[in-house]
Amino acid sequence: MSLCNPLNRQHKRYKEEEEEIFIMVPVRKSTKRVFSGDFTPSRKRRRCLPLSVSPAPESVVVVGGADLLDSIPDDLVVSILCKLGSTSRCPADFINVLMTCKRLNGLAMNPLVLSRLSPKAIAVKAHNWSEYSHRFLKRCVDAGSLEASYTLGMIRFYCLQNRGNGASLMAKAAISSHAPALYSLAVIQFNGSGGSKNDKDLRAGVALCARAAFLGHVDALRELGHCLQDGYGVPQNVSEGRRFLVQANARELAAVLSSGMQARSTWLTLSQPPPVPSHGQGCPLLSDFGCNVPAPETHPANKFLAEWFAVRGGENPGDGLRLCSHAGCGRPETRKHEFRRCSVCGVVNYCSRACQALDWKLRHKMDCAPVERWIDEGEGGEGNVQIDGNGNGDNGLLPMS
């Protein structure tokens, strides 16, 4: 008993000391957390925000985190781009599509889309001409675009002076019944452009003009009418020529009537006597009937030619060559004295009878003043054609003897 009691007292004392030490030492809280499911504690949990806090952009429709454009088949997108390209009013309409996203950029360069581009979609500005513009037009040509073939052909033939390649591109479009290309080739044949005086082929020019007139080209109708009236490259038939001239005027009037009520009220006026035109206020091609219609819209290829030579020396393309005096043409001479000159004033010159007729009724009728004598520059009137003016503005172009 005496032995057990001291042991018990000692054990009790040791136990009390251990409890005091445990109370004095701070206890560290455990960082271990209990998670349910498959969520791993090492991954930071994302905070999910409601849709009302960060809405998706209006231009992108998101369903399940995916863009709906990705779900549209390529064939349908190409079909939409073809419609957009064929109705574009300026190059920016097509360029904006290329800059939208990588997928639209790739699909917009599809050959089917490039072949359907409108003339205004590929209307390159002369001051913006570059190697990239050249490559783009060439790519459109390879895709089968007739407008690109004609536009690039005109640029190469007249601006870059690559006569053979430019003529072949225009011929490529003409084979597929492109009316402006047919008419441009007719002008080249009438003038012997790119060659000498002996390279003129009046019969070929009349044939090409007749084909373009059949397709409804107004300038070709007017050119063919003057050829028939004058017997230029075709047997003379005054009544048939007059019929073609009236048909050309009627087509221009129909274009105005189909352009909308605003254009009709602005441009088409009926009055007695016929209105006198002023600069930039319309072209009275139906002045015999008291109508005033606007001048026809210039093709982008002709605009490019006019801008090209305006930037590079104004009205003189160099080496004594002259530009066609009709502002909407832009064609330059390819040799001296290639174009026909007005026999009354000797100041203006034209690449075709159609340009002469338009410019006469638009502005030259008011500016033309007869002179007693004027002398041709260089060789004596090589290739020139006399312009015999009359009171009503219907000028006949007669070959010089």
XYZ file of C-alpha atoms in Angstrom:
401
model
C 0.000 0.000 0.000
C 2.773 2.371 0.872
C 4.452 1.653 -2.443
C 1.381 2.093 -4.624
C 0.310 5.358 -3.195
C 3.511 7.251 -4.098
C 3.330 5.820 -7.667
C -0.231 6.869 -8.030
C 0.533 10.322 -6.779
C 3.472 10.650 -9.215
C 1.412 9.448 -12.190
C -1.299 11.881 -11.332
C 1.236 14.744 -11.177
C 2.697 13.819 -14.632
C -0.784 13.763 -16.096
C -1.598 17.217 -14.761
C 1.674 18.622 -16.207
C 0.866 17.211 -19.657
C -2.531 18.879 -19.577
C -0.937 22.208 -18.673
C 1.581 21.945 -21.584
C -1.237 21.100 -24.013
C -3.194 24.165 -22.954
C -0.155 26.485 -23.307
C 0.785 25.330 -26.874
C -1.531 26.932 -29.572
C -3.355 24.446 -31.719
C -3.023 25.003 -35.560
C -6.293 24.867 -37.427
C -6.471 22.260 -40.102
C -6.602 23.575 -43.782
C -7.923 20.357 -45.088
C -11.335 20.722 -46.724
C -13.858 18.154 -47.594
C -15.135 18.288 -51.248
C -17.941 16.364 -52.758
C -18.078 15.026 -56.258
C -15.192 14.964 -58.774
C -14.072 18.549 -58.214
C -10.290 18.652 -57.545
C -9.140 21.005 -54.771
C -6.066 22.142 -56.777
C -8.153 23.747 -59.600
C -9.417 27.271 -59.082
C -13.150 27.403 -59.258
C -14.541 29.897 -61.820
C -17.205 32.283 -60.857
C -20.216 31.970 -63.104
C -21.934 35.216 -63.934
C -25.511 35.461 -65.150
C -26.148 36.412 -68.790
C -27.564 39.745 -67.711
C -24.157 40.814 -66.351
C -22.089 40.252 -69.517
C -24.363 39.861 -72.558
C -23.015 38.573 -75.864
C -22.438 41.109 -78.711
C -25.484 41.823 -80.832
C -23.670 40.968 -84.076
C -22.816 37.457 -82.902
C -25.490 34.976 -82.020
C -24.149 32.445 -79.537
C -25.850 29.166 -78.793
C -24.006 26.793 -76.542
C -20.786 28.846 -76.980
C -20.686 28.520 -80.829
C -21.204 31.114 -83.612
C -24.183 30.372 -85.836
C -22.127 31.362 -88.906
C -20.067 28.227 -88.374
C -23.187 26.119 -88.757
C -24.101 27.554 -92.195
C -22.846 25.381 -95.089
C -20.165 26.813 -97.364
C -22.375 26.464 -100.452
C -25.043 28.690 -98.933
C -22.493 31.323 -97.868
C -20.970 31.337 -101.370
C -24.431 31.813 -102.877
C -25.058 34.807 -100.604
C -21.660 36.300 -101.469
C -22.394 35.899 -105.199
C -25.576 37.935 -104.789
C -23.734 40.558 -102.749
C -20.896 40.829 -105.261
C -23.208 41.152 -108.258
C -25.119 44.033 -106.626
C -22.177 45.910 -105.079
C -22.224 49.646 -105.737
C -18.582 50.262 -104.882
C -15.434 48.233 -104.109
C -15.881 48.928 -100.379
C -18.965 46.695 -100.288
C -16.841 43.708 -101.263
C -13.743 44.721 -99.289
C -15.761 44.912 -96.065
C -16.684 41.245 -96.511
C -13.023 40.300 -96.925
C -12.176 42.057 -93.654
C -14.984 40.484 -91.606
C -13.401 37.158 -90.665
C -11.040 34.524 -91.977
C -13.801 32.239 -93.212
C -15.614 34.937 -95.201
C -12.286 36.101 -96.610
C -11.603 32.640 -97.959
C -15.101 32.066 -99.324
C -15.264 35.527 -100.924
C -12.230 34.662 -103.035
C -14.051 31.639 -104.428
C -13.895 31.673 -108.268
C -17.694 31.565 -108.456
C -17.947 34.745 -106.378
C -15.195 36.542 -108.316
C -16.844 35.715 -111.636
C -20.088 37.431 -110.549
C -18.622 40.731 -109.329
C -20.363 43.817 -110.714
C -18.451 46.449 -112.745
C -18.583 48.834 -109.767
C -17.168 46.198 -107.415
C -13.949 46.049 -109.474
C -13.869 49.779 -110.270
C -10.235 50.506 -109.448
C -9.231 54.153 -109.049
C -6.303 55.291 -111.174
C -4.510 56.939 -108.242
C -4.860 53.689 -106.256
C -3.479 51.474 -108.995
C -0.879 49.014 -107.711
C 0.506 45.572 -108.339
C -2.044 44.179 -105.876
C -4.889 45.718 -107.920
C -3.406 44.208 -111.059
C -3.194 40.757 -109.464
C -6.751 40.985 -108.160
C -8.158 41.834 -111.603
C -6.094 39.027 -113.101
C -7.509 36.621 -110.531
C -11.046 37.729 -111.472
C -10.192 37.167 -115.142
C -8.968 33.645 -114.383
C -12.233 33.033 -112.506
C -14.208 33.874 -115.665
C -15.349 37.457 -114.988
C -16.244 39.184 -118.270
C -16.225 42.615 -116.634
C -12.711 42.028 -115.290
C -11.544 40.834 -118.730
C -12.884 43.984 -120.363
C -11.604 46.377 -117.671
C -8.121 44.865 -117.498
C -8.006 44.684 -121.304
C -8.747 48.409 -121.601
C -6.134 49.247 -118.947
C -3.434 47.135 -120.582
C -4.218 48.300 -124.117
C -4.428 52.062 -123.510
C -2.645 52.715 -120.186
C 0.064 50.074 -119.913
C 0.534 50.003 -123.722
C 0.428 46.233 -123.832
C -1.597 46.226 -127.037
C -1.637 42.523 -127.871
C -2.519 41.272 -124.407
C -5.109 44.001 -123.864
C -6.838 43.263 -127.163
C -6.888 39.532 -126.394
C -8.545 40.142 -123.018
C -11.227 42.295 -124.657
C -11.689 39.623 -127.315
C -12.133 37.032 -124.574
C -15.022 39.057 -123.173
C -16.419 39.807 -126.648
C -16.607 36.104 -127.517
C -18.992 35.714 -124.588
C -21.210 38.546 -125.961
C -19.986 41.321 -123.686
C -21.410 44.405 -125.433
C -18.893 47.061 -124.195
C -15.988 44.814 -125.245
C -17.522 44.338 -128.694
C -17.926 48.083 -129.125
C -14.360 48.819 -127.924
C -12.956 46.343 -130.421
C -15.054 48.046 -133.120
C -13.469 51.425 -132.233
C -10.021 49.814 -132.445
C -10.856 48.444 -135.909
C -12.250 51.780 -137.144
C -9.130 53.679 -136.057
C -6.494 51.001 -136.553
C -5.463 51.575 -132.931
C -2.175 50.018 -131.911
C -1.005 49.882 -135.521
C -0.717 52.045 -138.599
C -3.266 53.701 -140.840
C -3.268 50.643 -143.089
C -4.427 48.465 -140.192
C -7.930 49.957 -140.291
C -10.660 47.429 -141.032
C -13.961 49.248 -141.500
C -15.953 46.119 -142.324
C -14.747 44.358 -139.180
C -15.623 47.467 -137.174
C -19.151 47.566 -138.604
C -19.630 43.836 -137.912
C -18.541 44.205 -134.291
C -20.712 47.306 -133.930
C -23.729 45.455 -135.302
C -23.233 42.639 -132.797
C -22.994 45.104 -129.880
C -26.048 46.999 -131.178
C -27.996 43.747 -131.286
C -27.197 43.319 -127.577
C -28.619 46.799 -126.885
C -25.420 48.849 -126.502
C -26.469 52.483 -127.024
C -23.130 53.793 -128.336
C -22.959 50.916 -130.795
C -26.483 51.712 -132.027
C -25.495 55.326 -132.589
C -22.215 54.389 -134.283
C -23.953 51.933 -136.588
C -26.593 54.523 -137.451
C -23.951 57.037 -138.539
C -22.093 54.378 -140.537
C -25.287 53.545 -142.436
C -26.115 57.205 -143.022
C -22.624 57.996 -144.342
C -21.852 54.697 -146.088
C -18.783 54.277 -143.866
C -17.669 50.658 -144.096
C -21.140 49.555 -145.216
C -23.451 50.396 -148.163
C -25.213 53.691 -147.531
C -28.784 53.485 -146.222
C -29.956 56.789 -144.804
C -33.383 55.657 -143.625
C -32.009 52.590 -141.848
C -29.289 54.679 -140.227
C -31.856 57.168 -138.977
C -33.853 54.300 -137.497
C -30.832 53.154 -135.483
C -30.236 56.685 -134.195
C -33.835 57.005 -133.040
C -33.589 53.581 -131.399
C -30.471 54.690 -129.507
C -32.296 57.779 -128.229
C -35.320 55.723 -127.231
C -33.159 53.308 -125.229
C -31.633 56.186 -123.286
C -35.081 57.549 -122.537
C -36.236 54.088 -121.394
C -33.262 53.898 -119.026
C -34.327 57.163 -117.401
C -37.955 56.080 -117.081
C -36.929 52.822 -115.411
C -34.619 54.541 -112.919
C -37.451 55.769 -110.650
C -39.832 58.628 -110.049
C -37.163 60.918 -108.575
C -34.997 60.661 -111.680
C -38.029 61.222 -113.888
C -39.084 64.395 -112.092
C -35.517 65.688 -111.975
C -34.264 64.922 -115.442
C -37.193 64.332 -117.757
C -38.933 67.571 -118.681
C -41.405 68.291 -121.457
C -41.390 71.787 -122.765
C -41.948 73.869 -125.884
C -39.591 74.971 -127.293
C -36.918 72.342 -126.477
C -34.771 73.307 -123.476
C -31.279 74.626 -124.037
C -28.718 72.456 -122.202
C -26.195 73.841 -119.796
C -22.938 72.312 -118.700
C -23.454 69.281 -116.456
C -27.270 69.443 -116.514
C -28.165 66.647 -118.877
C -27.828 65.604 -122.472
C -30.832 66.494 -124.704
C -30.531 63.591 -127.099
C -34.302 63.758 -127.683
C -34.356 67.506 -128.264
C -36.517 67.040 -131.373
C -39.277 65.780 -129.050
C -38.743 68.372 -126.316
C -37.202 65.918 -123.836
C -34.103 66.354 -121.731
C -32.429 63.202 -120.402
C -29.195 62.849 -118.422
C -25.948 61.835 -120.020
C -25.419 58.068 -119.790
C -23.373 56.783 -116.872
C -19.731 56.275 -117.744
C -18.372 52.746 -117.531
C -15.746 52.262 -114.761
C -13.140 51.303 -117.375
C -13.584 54.637 -119.181
C -13.444 56.480 -115.844
C -10.138 54.773 -115.121
C -8.700 55.872 -118.485
C -9.756 59.496 -117.940
C -8.310 59.542 -114.401
C -5.112 57.785 -115.497
C -4.196 60.422 -118.099
C -5.482 63.294 -115.947
C -3.013 62.298 -113.227
C -0.199 61.868 -115.768
C -0.335 65.080 -117.741
C -3.904 66.238 -118.224
C -5.262 66.223 -121.745
C -1.966 65.311 -123.420
C -1.018 61.617 -123.061
C 2.460 62.389 -124.444
C 4.369 62.352 -127.751
C 1.894 64.717 -129.396
C -1.010 62.332 -128.856
C -4.495 63.528 -127.954
C -7.362 62.263 -125.854
C -10.902 61.875 -127.142
C -12.679 65.181 -126.457
C -15.743 63.441 -125.049
C -15.311 63.566 -121.267
C -16.921 60.165 -120.759
C -14.563 58.276 -123.072
C -10.942 58.610 -121.898
C -9.416 56.827 -124.921
C -6.066 58.236 -126.100
C -4.523 58.079 -129.542
C -2.007 55.320 -130.124
C -0.401 57.246 -133.012
C -0.492 60.836 -134.207
C -3.646 62.052 -135.988
C -5.490 58.815 -135.286
C -8.768 60.408 -134.173
C -11.223 62.414 -136.262
C -11.266 66.171 -135.901
C -14.055 68.714 -136.156
C -13.889 70.349 -139.597
C -15.663 73.484 -138.315
C -13.409 74.588 -135.450
C -10.543 72.107 -135.645
C -10.222 72.130 -131.865
C -11.862 68.894 -130.733
C -11.239 65.326 -131.870
C -13.118 62.084 -131.298
C -12.388 58.378 -131.400
C -15.841 57.545 -132.798
C -19.014 59.013 -134.184
C -20.855 58.056 -130.996
C -18.490 60.160 -128.860
C -18.842 63.050 -131.327
C -22.653 62.912 -131.195
C -22.737 62.813 -127.389
C -20.197 65.610 -126.970
C -21.912 67.772 -129.606
C -25.231 67.732 -127.807
C -23.674 67.896 -124.339
C -21.279 70.825 -124.770
C -19.578 71.304 -128.150
C -22.688 72.650 -129.858
C -22.347 75.783 -127.714
C -18.546 76.024 -128.011
C -17.983 75.256 -131.698
C -17.075 78.392 -133.642
C -16.230 78.162 -137.366
C -12.852 79.408 -138.519
C -11.752 80.336 -142.012
C -8.861 77.934 -142.044
C -7.011 75.512 -139.827
C -3.995 73.370 -140.603
C -3.441 69.810 -139.463
C -0.419 69.128 -137.334
C 2.208 66.833 -138.797
C 1.067 64.725 -141.731
C -1.794 66.262 -143.665
C -4.854 64.914 -141.880
C -3.818 61.254 -141.819
C -6.798 59.219 -140.801
C -8.998 62.224 -140.011
C -12.682 62.309 -140.805
C -14.593 65.484 -141.432
C -17.384 66.387 -139.031
C -20.076 68.185 -140.947
C -22.272 70.026 -138.439
C -25.822 71.168 -139.074
C -28.491 73.130 -137.274
C -30.241 70.354 -135.404
C -27.082 68.811 -133.977
C -27.293 65.541 -135.925
C -23.768 65.611 -137.350
C -22.746 63.412 -140.244
C -19.156 62.184 -140.321
C -17.804 62.109 -143.872
C -14.377 60.710 -144.932
C -11.960 63.338 -146.144
C -11.031 63.146 -149.789
